[in-house]
Short mmCIF file of C-alpha atoms in Angstrom, two decimals:
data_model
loop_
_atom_site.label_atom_id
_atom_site.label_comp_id
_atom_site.label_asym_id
_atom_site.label_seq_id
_atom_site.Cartn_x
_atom_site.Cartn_y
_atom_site.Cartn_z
CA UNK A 1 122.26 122.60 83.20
CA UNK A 2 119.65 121.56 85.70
CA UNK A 3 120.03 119.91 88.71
CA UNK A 4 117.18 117.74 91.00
CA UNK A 5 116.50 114.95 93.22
CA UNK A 6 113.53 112.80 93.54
CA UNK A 7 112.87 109.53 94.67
CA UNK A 8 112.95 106.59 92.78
CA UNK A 9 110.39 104.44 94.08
CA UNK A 10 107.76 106.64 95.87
CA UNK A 11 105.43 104.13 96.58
CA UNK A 12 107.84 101.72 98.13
CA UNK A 13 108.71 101.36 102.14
CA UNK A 14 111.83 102.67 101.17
CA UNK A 15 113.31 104.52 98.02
CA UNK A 16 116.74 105.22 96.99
CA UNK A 17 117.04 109.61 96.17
CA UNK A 18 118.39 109.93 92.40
CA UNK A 19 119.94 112.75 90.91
CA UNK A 20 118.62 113.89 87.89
CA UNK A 21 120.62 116.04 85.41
CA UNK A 22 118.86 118.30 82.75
CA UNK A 23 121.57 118.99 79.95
CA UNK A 24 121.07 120.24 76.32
CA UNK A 25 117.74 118.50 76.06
CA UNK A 26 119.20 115.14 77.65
CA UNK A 27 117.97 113.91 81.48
CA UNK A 28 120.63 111.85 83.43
CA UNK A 29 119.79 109.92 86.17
CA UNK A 30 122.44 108.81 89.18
CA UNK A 31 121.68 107.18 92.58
CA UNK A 32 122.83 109.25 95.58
CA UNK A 33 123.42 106.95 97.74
CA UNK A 34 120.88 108.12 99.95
CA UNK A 35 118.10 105.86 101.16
CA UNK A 36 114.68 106.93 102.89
CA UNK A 37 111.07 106.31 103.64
CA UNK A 38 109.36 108.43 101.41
CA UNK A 39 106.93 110.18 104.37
CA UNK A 40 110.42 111.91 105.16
CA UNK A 41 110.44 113.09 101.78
CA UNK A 42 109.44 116.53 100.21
CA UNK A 43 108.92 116.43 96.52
CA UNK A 44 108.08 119.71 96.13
CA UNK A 45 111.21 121.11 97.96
CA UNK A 46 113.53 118.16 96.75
CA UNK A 47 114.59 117.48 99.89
CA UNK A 48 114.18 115.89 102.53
CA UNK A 49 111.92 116.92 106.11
CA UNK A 50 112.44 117.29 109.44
CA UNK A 51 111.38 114.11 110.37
CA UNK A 52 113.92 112.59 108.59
CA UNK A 53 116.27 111.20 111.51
CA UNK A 54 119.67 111.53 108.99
CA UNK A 55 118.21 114.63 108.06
CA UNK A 56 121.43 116.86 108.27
CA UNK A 57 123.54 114.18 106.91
CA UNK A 58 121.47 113.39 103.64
CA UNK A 59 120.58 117.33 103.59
CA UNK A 60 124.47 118.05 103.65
CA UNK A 61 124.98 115.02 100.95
CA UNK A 62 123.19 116.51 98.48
CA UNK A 63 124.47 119.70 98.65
CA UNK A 64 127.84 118.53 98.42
CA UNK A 65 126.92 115.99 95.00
CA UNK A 66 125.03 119.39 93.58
CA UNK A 67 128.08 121.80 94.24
CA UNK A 68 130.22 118.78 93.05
CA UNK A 69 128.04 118.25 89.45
CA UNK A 70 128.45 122.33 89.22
CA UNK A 71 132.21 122.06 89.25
CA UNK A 72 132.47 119.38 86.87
CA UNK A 73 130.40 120.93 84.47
CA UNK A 74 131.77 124.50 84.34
CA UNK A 75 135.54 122.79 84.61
CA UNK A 76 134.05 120.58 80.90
CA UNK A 77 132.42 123.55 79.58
CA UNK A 78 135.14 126.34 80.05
CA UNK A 79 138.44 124.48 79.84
CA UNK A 80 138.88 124.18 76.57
CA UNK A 81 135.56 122.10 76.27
CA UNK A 82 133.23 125.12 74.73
CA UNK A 83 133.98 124.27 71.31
CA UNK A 84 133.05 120.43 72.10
CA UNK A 85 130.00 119.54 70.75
CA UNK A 86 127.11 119.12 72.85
CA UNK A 87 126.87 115.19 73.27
CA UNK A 88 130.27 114.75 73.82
CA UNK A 89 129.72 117.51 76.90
CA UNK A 90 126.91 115.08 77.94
CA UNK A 91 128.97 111.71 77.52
CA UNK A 92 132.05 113.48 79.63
CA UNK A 93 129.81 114.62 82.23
CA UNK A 94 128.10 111.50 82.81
CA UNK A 95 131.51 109.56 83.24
CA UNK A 96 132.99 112.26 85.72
CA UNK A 97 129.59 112.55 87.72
CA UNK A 98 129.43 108.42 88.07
CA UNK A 99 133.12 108.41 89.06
CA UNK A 100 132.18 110.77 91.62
CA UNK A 101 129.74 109.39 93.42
CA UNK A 102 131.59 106.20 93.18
CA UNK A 103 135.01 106.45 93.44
CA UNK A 104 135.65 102.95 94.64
CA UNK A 105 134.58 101.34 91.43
CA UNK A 106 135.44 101.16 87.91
CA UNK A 107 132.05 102.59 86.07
CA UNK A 108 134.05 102.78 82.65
CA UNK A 109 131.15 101.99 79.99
CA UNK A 110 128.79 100.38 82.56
CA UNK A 111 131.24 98.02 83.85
CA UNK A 112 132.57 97.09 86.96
CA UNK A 113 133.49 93.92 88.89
CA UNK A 114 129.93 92.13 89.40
CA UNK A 115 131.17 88.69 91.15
CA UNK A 116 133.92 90.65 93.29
CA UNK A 117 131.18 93.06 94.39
CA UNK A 118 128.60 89.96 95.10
CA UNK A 119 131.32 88.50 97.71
CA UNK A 120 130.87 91.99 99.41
CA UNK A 121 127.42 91.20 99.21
CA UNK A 122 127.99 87.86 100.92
CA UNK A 123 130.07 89.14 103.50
CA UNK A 124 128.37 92.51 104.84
CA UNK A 125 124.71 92.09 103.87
CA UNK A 126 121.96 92.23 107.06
CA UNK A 127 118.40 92.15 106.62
CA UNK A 128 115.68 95.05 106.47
CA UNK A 129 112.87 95.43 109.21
CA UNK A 130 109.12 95.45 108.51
CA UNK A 131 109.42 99.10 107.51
CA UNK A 132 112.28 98.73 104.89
CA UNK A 133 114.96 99.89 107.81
CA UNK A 134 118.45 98.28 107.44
CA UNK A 135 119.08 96.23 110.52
CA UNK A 136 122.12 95.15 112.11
CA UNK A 137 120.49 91.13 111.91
CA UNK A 138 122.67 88.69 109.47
CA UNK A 139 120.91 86.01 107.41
CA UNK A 140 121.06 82.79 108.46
CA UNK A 141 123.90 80.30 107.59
CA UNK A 142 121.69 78.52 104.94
CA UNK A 143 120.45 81.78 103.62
CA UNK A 144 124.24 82.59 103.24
CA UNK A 145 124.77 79.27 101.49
CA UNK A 146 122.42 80.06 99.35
CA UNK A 147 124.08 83.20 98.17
CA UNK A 148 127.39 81.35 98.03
CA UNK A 149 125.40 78.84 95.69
CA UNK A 150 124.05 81.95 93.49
CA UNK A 151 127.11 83.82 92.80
CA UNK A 152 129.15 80.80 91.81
CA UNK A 153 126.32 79.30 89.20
CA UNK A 154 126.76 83.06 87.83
CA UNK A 155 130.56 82.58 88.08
CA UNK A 156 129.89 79.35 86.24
CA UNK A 157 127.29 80.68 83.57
CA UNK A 158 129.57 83.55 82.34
CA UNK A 159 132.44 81.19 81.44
CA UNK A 160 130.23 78.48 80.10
CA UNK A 161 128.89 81.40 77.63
CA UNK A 162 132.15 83.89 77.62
CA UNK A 163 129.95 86.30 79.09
CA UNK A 164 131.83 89.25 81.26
CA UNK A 165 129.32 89.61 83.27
CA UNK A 166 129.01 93.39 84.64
CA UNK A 167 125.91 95.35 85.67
CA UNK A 168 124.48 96.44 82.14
CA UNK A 169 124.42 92.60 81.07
CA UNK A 170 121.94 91.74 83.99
CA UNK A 171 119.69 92.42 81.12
CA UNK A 172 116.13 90.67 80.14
CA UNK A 173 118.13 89.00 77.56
CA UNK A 174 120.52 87.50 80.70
CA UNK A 175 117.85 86.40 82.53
CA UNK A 176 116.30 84.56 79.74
CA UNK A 177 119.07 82.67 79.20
CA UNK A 178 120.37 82.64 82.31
CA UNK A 179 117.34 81.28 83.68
CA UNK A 180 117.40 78.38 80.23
CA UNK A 181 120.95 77.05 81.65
CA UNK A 182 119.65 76.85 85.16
CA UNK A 183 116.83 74.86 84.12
CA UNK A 184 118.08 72.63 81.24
CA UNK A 185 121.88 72.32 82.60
CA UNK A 186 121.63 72.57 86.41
CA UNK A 187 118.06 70.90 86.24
CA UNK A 188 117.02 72.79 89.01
CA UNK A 189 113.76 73.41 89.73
CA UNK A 190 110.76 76.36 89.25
CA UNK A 191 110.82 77.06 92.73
CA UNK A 192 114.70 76.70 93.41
CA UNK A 193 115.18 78.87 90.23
CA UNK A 194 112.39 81.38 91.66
CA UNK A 195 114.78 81.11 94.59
CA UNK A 196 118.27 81.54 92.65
CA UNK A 197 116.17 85.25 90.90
CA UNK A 198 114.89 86.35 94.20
CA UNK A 199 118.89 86.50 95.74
CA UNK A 200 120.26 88.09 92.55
CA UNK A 201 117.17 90.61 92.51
CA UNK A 202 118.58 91.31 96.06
CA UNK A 203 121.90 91.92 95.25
CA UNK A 204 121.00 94.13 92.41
CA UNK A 205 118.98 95.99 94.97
CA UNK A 206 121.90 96.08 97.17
CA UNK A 207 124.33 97.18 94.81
CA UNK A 208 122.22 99.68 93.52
CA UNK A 209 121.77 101.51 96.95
CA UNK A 210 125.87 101.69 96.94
CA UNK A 211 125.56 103.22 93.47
CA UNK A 212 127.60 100.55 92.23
CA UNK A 213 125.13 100.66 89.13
CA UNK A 214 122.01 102.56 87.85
CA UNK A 215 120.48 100.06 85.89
CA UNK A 216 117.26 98.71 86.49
CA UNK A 217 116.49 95.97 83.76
CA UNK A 218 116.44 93.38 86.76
CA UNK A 219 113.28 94.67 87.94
CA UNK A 220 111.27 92.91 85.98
CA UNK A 221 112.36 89.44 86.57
CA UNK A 222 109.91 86.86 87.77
CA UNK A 223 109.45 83.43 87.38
CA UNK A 224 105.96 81.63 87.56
CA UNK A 225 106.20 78.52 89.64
CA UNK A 226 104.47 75.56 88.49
CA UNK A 227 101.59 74.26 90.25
CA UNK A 228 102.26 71.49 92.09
CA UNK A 229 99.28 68.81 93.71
CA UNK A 230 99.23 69.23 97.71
CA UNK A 231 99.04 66.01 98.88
CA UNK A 232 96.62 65.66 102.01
CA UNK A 233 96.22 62.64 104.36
CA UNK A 234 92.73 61.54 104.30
CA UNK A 235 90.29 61.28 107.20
CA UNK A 236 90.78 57.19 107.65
CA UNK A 237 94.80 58.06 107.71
CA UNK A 238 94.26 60.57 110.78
CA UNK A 239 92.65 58.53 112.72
CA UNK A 240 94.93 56.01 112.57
CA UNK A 241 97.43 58.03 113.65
CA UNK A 242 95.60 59.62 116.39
CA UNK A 243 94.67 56.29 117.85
CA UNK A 244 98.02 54.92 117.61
CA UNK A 245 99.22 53.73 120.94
CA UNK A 246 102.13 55.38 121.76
CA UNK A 247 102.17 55.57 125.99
CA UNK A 248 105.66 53.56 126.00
CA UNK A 249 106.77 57.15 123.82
CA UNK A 250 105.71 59.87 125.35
CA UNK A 251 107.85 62.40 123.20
CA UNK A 252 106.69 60.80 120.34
CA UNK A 253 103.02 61.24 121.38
CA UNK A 254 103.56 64.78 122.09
CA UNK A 255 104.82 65.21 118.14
CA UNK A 256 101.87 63.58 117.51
CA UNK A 257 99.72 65.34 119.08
CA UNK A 258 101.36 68.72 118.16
CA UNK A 259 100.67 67.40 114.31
CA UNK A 260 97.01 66.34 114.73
CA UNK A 261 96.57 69.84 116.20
CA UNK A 262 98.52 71.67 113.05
#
């Protein structure tokens, strides 16, 4: 068995560090729960630099997980396991190493509790600087409502469908039809769907840092918005406006000046 880390998205602002497991030919792949620009990174040394202001603390983490994925393996592979064969070694491993590094969820084939995990989501999430540093900043109440809005049309699509909806179904497949009911059912629009992706892309992203799940299917969503026409006033329409006599308004002619000058 092989142990390493690496970074997951390199060329990001910020990456999560996997763990990557080397076993009988197979390669599995965990999130550490560690999160970092990747200038504090060394790929070379697998670790992380001295720059790195939670440098001891993700240093420490990983040496913990590592002496942690020893000890499950040699506890598989010499108590009474060395006559298993090979994948069921792998299988067992992978389901003791996710446990581990997330003990507060049920991982049990790939499934845990999505919607109860999105209300967590609701509840604790704050917004990321510039740089891809978590801040201490809330989003606003609308933005809020709008994750409310998100997790209960999910609520609402997996019963309409019987669909238990865990991590490993946010699959291409889910958001093709997922997207289908939102459109024909909901009738909501490209860019309010483009909105509806966008939060659930963020939650995914969220989860994933808690290594509440290690897939990464959801990625690849998009949705195209439709063009629509801008619709301009013409020249004869500004001037009427801007010679509109409005001196019995003065707040009004402030608006309209601050709109002539936009």
């Amino acid at each position: 068995m092989r142990i390493s880390f690496y970074l997951d998205k390199p060329n990001e602002a910020r990456s999560v560090v996997m763990l990557n497991i080397a076993l009988f030919g197979e390669r599995l792949r965990f999130g550490t729960g560690i999160s970092l620009e990747p200038k504090h990174w060394n790929t070379e040394r697998q670790e992380s630099r001295s720059t790195d202001p939670l440098r001891n603390a993700n240093q420490m983490r990983m040496q913990n997980i590592s002496r942690a994925v020893t000890d499950v393996y040699n506890s598989l592979h010499l108590n009474g396991h060395s006559t298993s064969s090979k994948s069921e070694i792998v299988n067992e491993l992978k389901v003791k190493v996710q446990d581990l590094l997330t003990p507060n969820h049920n991982h049990e084939n790939g499934k845990s509790s999505l919607l109860d995990d999105f209300n967590e989501f609701i509840d604790s999430y704050t917004l990321r600087s510039a740089t891809g540093l978590t801040t201490t900043t809330r989003p606003l109440p609308r933005t809020i409502q709008a994750y409310k809005v998100v997790r209960k049309s999910l609520e609402e699509f997996g019963s309409q469908h019987k669909v238990h909806l865990t991590y490993n179904a946010i699959s291409l497949e889910f958001y093709s039809k997922y997207s289908a009911w939102l459109t024909s059912f909901k009738n909501v629009t490209d860019a309010t769907l483009s909105n509806y992706i966008k939060i659930l892309k963020t939650f995914m992203k969220w989860a994933r840092d808690r290594d509440y799940h290690d897939t990464s299917q959801f990625e690849k969503f998009y949705r195209q918005k439709s063009p629509t026409d801008t619709i301009a006033l013409s020249v004869d329409e500004i001037r009427i406006i801007r010679d509109l006599d409005l001196s019995n308004n003065p707040r009004l002619s402030r608006v309209r000046d601050h709109f002539l000058l936009q």
